XYZ file of C-alpha atoms in Angstrom:
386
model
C 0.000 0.000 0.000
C 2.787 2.303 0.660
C 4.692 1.625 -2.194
C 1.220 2.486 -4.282
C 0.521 5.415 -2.709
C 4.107 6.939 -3.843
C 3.496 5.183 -7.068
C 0.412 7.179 -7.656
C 2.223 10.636 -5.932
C 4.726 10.357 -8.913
C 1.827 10.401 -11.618
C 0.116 13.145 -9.811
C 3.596 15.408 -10.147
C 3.283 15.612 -6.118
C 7.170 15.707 -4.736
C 7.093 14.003 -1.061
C 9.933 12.978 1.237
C 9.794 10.070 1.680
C 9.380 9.241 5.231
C 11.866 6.226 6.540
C 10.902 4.105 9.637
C 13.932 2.181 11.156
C 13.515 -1.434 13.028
C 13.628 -0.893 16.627
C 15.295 -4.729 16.440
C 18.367 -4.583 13.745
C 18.445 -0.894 12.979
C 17.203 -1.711 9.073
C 15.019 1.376 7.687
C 11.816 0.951 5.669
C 10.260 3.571 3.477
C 6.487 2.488 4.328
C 5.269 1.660 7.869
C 3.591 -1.717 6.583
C 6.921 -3.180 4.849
C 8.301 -2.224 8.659
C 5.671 -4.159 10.035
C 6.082 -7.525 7.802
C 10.158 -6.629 8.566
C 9.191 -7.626 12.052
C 7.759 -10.695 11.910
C 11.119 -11.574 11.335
C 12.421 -10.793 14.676
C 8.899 -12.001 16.353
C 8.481 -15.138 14.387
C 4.886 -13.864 13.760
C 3.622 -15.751 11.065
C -0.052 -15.322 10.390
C -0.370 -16.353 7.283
C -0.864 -20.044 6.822
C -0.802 -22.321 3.434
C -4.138 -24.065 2.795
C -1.931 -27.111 1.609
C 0.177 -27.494 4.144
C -0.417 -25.631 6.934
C 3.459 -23.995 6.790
C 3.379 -19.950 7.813
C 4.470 -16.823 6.629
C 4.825 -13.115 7.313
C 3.083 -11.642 4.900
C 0.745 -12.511 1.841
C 3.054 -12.076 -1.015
C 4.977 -14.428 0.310
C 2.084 -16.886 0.859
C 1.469 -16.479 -2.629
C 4.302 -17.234 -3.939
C 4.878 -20.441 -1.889
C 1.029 -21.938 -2.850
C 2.800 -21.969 -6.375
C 4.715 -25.003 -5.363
C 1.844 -26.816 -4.292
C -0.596 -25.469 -7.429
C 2.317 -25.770 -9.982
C 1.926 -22.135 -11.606
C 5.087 -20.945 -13.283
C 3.899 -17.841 -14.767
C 7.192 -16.371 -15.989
C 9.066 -17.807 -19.237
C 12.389 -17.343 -20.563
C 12.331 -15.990 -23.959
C 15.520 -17.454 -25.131
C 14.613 -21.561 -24.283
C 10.882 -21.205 -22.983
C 11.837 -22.707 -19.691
C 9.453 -21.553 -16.916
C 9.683 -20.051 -13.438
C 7.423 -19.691 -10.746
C 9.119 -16.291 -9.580
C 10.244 -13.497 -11.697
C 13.772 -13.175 -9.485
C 14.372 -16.558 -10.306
C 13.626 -16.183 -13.960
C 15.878 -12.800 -14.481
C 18.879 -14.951 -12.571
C 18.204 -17.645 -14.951
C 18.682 -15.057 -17.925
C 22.032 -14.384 -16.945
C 23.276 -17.663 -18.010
C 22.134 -16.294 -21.440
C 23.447 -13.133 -21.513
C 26.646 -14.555 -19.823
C 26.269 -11.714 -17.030
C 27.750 -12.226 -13.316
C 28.081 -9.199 -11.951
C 29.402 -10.485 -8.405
C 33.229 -11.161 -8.741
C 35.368 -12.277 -6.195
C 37.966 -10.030 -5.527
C 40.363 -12.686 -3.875
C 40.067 -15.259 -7.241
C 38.224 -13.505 -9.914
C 35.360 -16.513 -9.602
C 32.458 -14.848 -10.884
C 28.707 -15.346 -9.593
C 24.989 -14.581 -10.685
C 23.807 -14.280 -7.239
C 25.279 -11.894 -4.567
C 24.374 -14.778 -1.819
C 26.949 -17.628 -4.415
C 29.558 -14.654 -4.145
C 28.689 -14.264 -0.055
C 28.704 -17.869 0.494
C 32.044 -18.496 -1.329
C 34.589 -15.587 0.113
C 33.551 -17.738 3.590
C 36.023 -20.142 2.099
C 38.458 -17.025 1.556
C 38.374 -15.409 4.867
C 36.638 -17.559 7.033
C 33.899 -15.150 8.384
C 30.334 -14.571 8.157
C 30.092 -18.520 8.601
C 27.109 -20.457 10.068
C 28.506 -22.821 13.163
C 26.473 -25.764 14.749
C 25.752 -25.137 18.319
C 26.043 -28.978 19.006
C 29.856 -29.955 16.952
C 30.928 -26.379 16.334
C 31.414 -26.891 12.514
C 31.087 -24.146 10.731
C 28.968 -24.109 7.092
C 29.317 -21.607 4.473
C 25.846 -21.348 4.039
C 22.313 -21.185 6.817
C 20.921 -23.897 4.703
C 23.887 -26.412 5.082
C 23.891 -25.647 8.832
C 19.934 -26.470 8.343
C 20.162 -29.697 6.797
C 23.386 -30.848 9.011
C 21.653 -30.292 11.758
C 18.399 -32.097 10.586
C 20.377 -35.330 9.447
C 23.489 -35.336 11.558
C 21.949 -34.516 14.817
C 18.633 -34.712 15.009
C 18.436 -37.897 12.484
C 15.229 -37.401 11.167
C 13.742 -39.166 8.360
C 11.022 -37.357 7.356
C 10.786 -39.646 3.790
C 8.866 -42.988 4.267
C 9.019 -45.364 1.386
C 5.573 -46.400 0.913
C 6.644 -49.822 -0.149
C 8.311 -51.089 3.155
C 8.175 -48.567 5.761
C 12.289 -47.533 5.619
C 12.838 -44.112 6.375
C 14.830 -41.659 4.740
C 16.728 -38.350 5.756
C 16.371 -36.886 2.305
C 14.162 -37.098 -0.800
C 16.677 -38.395 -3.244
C 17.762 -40.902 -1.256
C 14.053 -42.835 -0.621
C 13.726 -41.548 -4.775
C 16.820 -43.941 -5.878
C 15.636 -46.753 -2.732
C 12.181 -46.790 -4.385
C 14.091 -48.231 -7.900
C 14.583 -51.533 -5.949
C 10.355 -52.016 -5.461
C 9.718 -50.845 -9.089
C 12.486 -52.335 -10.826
C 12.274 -49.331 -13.482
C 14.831 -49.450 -15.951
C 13.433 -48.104 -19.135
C 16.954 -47.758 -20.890
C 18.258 -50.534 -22.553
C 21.695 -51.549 -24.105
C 21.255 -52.086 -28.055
C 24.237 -54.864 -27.507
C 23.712 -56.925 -24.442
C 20.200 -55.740 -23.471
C 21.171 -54.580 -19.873
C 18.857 -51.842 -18.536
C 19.511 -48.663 -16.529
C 16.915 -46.981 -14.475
C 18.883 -43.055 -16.264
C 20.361 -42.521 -19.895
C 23.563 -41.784 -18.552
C 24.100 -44.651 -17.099
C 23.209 -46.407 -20.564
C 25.806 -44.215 -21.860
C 28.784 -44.510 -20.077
C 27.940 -48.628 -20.679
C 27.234 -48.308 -24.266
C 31.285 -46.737 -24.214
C 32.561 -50.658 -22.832
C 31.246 -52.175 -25.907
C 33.747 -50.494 -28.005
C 36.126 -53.053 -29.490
C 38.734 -54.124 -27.837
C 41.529 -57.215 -28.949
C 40.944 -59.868 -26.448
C 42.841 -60.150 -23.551
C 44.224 -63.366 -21.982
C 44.801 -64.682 -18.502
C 48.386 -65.680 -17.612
C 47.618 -67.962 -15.307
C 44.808 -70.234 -17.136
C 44.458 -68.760 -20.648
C 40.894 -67.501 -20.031
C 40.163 -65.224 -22.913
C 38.330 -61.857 -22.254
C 36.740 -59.451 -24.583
C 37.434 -56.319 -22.228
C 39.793 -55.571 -19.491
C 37.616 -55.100 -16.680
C 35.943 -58.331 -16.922
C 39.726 -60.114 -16.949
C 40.796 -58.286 -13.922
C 37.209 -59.293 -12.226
C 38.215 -63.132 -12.918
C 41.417 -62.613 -11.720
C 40.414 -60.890 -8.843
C 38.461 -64.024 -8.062
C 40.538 -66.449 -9.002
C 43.590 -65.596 -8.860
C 44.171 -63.185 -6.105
C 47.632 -63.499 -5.179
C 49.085 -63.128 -8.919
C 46.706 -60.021 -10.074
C 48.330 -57.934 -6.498
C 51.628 -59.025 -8.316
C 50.974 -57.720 -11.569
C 49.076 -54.155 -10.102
C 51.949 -53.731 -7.929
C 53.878 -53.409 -11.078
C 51.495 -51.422 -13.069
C 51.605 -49.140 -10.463
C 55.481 -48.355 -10.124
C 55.276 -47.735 -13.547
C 51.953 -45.570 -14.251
C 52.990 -43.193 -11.363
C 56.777 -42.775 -12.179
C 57.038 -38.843 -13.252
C 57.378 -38.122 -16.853
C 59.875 -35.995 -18.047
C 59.036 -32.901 -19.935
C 61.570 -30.016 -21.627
C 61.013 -26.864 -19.845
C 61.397 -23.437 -21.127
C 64.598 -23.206 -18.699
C 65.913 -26.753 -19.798
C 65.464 -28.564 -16.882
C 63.280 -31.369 -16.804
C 59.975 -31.733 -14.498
C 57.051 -33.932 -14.141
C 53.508 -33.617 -16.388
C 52.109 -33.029 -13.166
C 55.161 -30.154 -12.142
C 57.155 -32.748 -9.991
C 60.573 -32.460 -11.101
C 62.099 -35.284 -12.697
C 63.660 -38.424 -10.260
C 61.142 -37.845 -7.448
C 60.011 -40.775 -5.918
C 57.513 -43.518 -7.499
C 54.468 -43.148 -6.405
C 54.848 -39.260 -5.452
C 52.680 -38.223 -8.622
C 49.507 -40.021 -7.583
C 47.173 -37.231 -9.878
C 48.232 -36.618 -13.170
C 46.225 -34.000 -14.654
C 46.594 -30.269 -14.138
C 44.062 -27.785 -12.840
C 43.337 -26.478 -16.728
C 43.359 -30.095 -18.265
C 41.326 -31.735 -15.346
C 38.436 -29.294 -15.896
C 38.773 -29.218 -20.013
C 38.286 -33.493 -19.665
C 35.435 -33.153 -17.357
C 33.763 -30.512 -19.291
C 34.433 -32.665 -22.764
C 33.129 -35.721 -20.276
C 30.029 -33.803 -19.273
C 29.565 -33.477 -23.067
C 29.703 -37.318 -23.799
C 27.321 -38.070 -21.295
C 24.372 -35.232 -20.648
C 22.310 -34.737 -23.633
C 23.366 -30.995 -24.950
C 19.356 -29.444 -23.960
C 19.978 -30.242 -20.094
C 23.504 -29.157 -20.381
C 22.252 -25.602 -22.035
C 20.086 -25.911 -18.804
C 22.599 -25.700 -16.347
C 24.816 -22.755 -18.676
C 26.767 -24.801 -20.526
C 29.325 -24.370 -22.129
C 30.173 -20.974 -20.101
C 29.160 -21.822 -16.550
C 32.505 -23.019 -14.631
C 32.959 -26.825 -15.031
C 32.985 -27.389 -10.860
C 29.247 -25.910 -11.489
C 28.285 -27.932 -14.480
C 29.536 -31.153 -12.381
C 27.345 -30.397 -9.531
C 24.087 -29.254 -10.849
C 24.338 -32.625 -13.082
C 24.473 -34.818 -10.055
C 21.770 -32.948 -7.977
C 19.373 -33.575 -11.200
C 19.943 -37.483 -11.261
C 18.980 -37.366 -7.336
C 22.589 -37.211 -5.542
C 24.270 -34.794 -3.308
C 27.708 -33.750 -4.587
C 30.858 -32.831 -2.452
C 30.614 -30.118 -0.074
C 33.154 -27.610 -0.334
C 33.864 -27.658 3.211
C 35.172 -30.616 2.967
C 37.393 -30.450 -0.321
C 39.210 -28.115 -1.520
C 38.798 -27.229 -5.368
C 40.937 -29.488 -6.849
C 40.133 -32.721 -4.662
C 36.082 -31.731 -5.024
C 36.081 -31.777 -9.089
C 37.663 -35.646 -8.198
C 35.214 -36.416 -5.547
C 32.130 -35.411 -7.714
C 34.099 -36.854 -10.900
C 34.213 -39.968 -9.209
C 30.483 -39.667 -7.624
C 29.499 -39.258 -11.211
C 31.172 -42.728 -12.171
C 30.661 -44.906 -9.472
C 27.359 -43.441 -7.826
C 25.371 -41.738 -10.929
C 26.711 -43.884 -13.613
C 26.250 -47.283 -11.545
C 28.098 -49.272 -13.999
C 30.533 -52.213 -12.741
C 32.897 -51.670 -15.451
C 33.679 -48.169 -14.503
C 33.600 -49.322 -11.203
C 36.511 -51.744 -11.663
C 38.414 -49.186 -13.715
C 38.332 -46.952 -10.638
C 39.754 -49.819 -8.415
C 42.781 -49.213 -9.928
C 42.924 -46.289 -11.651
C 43.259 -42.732 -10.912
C 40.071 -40.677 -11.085
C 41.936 -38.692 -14.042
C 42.833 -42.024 -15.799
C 39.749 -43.244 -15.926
C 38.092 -39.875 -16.962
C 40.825 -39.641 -20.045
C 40.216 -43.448 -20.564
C 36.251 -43.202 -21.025
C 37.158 -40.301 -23.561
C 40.101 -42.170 -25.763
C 37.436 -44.985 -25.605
C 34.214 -42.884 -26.812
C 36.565 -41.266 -29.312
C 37.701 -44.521 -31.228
């Protein structure tokens, strides 16, 4: 109302101060009493207006409004460069930004770039260490009120609030009892054109289609078993013949971590991975760089997310750690927190989440038994190149 009223001062050419009323609470000023009076509610925990669906409350009725839109399913506001819709017109104009390509909010410790003033907010936590969220029960601290939300929910207070309907199991989040409920339904609706095995998502078809590429056969030492791929030889031998396959990794592995020599501008030699030359075996345990780690994920990303859901999440221009993430929240996982990884170690994690949890394939699996998560990412590519 008081935002109208100055609305309809400006038509009538009437010039007004505009009168500011401060909260007696946090010192924040208002230019109409009844924004003041909604402001509040905050500090109260007044909230008298209550959702006819669920029964959850709110301070005022815009914002009533625009939470019945979850329940009703009204997205009123559509982007006009892909048509995808929004149920609030902030959300939409951030969306537009992975359009235009604009992130105003830079970091001015890294240069990272964010749409959102709260992604900026949220990620100079991990560059000073302040304005952080801590849990009054362990003391860890969280980048973010949400994160401190949902630790506290599922570490602490261990509730399940997601019953599968089938058996009665609880569940701390949605995704979770989402993927259990696969095991009731059996629901694989993609198949394999070769062998006819089914996934219950495309991308785990995918990343199984890639092991069907051909391959000369490989032989067991020990009994002569032929096998048409690598991982199902080392799952024999790993059955069979236990003691001889920890023989034979043990030597793999001297030799795929010894450093490789490359010329350097100033003629000394050093290590792909910036080790220099004659280090220890074993010291150069990750053998990508920052740049190449992020260009094989992004070309991985590529290979296994059809290109319209990709465009989705900003792709090709949205940072790859981004990409990564937003892919495994939409198949129903949680990816690595960065308070727990630092940037390097969390494109692995996720990397590795994407094989092993999102992909689900047994092949991959065995690859990253003993492999590197970078050898196995550059070994899925060589593979879906040939």
């Amino acid at each position: 109302k008081d935002n109208l009223r100055e609305h309809l001062r400006a038509h009538a050419g009437e010039v007004t101060r505009r009168k500011k009323y401060k909260c007696e609470h946090c010192g924040k000023t208002f230019h109409g009493i009844s924004l003041l009076k909604i402001h509040i509610r905050v500090h109260t925990g007044e909230r008298p207006f209550s959702c006819d669906f669920c029964s959850k409350g709110f301070p005022s009725v815009t914002a009533l409004n625009k939470h019945r839109r979850i329940h009703t399913g009204e997205k009123p506001y559509a982007c006009a460069e892909c048509g995808m819709r929004f149920s609030l017109k902030g959300t939409l104009n951030r969306h537009t930004r992975i359009h235009t390509g604009i992130r105003p909010h830079k970091c001015p410790y890294c240069g990272k770039e964010f749409i959102q003033g709260g992604g900026l907010k949220a990620h100079l936590f991990h560059h000073t260490g302040m304005n952080g969220f801590k849990c009054s029960v362990c003391d860890k601290v969280f980048n973010r009120k949400a994160r401190l939300d949902l630790h506290m929910k599922y570490l602490h207070l261990k509730e399940k609030p997601h019953v599968c309907e089938d058996c009665g199991k609880g569940f701390t989040r949605r995704e979770d009892l989402t993927r259990h409920s696969v095991l009731h339904t059996g629901e694989k609706p993609f198949q394999c054109p070769t062998c006819h095995k089914r996934f219950a998502i495309k991308p785990s078809l995918k990343i199984h289609m890639v092991t069907h590429t051909k391959e000369e056969p490989r032989s067991c030492h020990e009994c002569g078993r032929a096998f048409i791929r690598k991982d199902c030889l080392m799952r024999h031998m790993r059955k069979r013949h236990r003691d001889l396959l920890d023989r034979i990794l043990l030597d793999e592995e001297d030799d795929r971590f010894a450093p490789t020599p490359v010329a350097t501008p100033g003629g000394t030699a050093s290590t792909e991975g910036g080790a220099k030359a004659g280090a220890p075996a074993g010291t150069v345990a990750r053998i990508l760089s920052e740049q190449a780690l992020c260009e094989s994920i992004r070309e991985l990303l590529g290979l296994l997310v059809d290109e319209p859901t990709l465009k989705g999440f900003g792709y090709p221009d949205k940072p790859v750690d981004e990409l990564l993430e937003a892919v495994i929240r939409r198949c129903g996982h949680s990816p690595a927190s960065p308070d727990d990884y630092n940037y390097m170690d969390r494109l692995r994690e996720n990397s590795k989440l994407l094989f092993t949890v999102v992909i689900d394939d047994n092949a991959v699996k065995t690859l990253l038994n003993n492999q590197t998560v970078d050898e196995v990412i550059l070994h899925v590519l060589r593979l879906a190149k040939s």
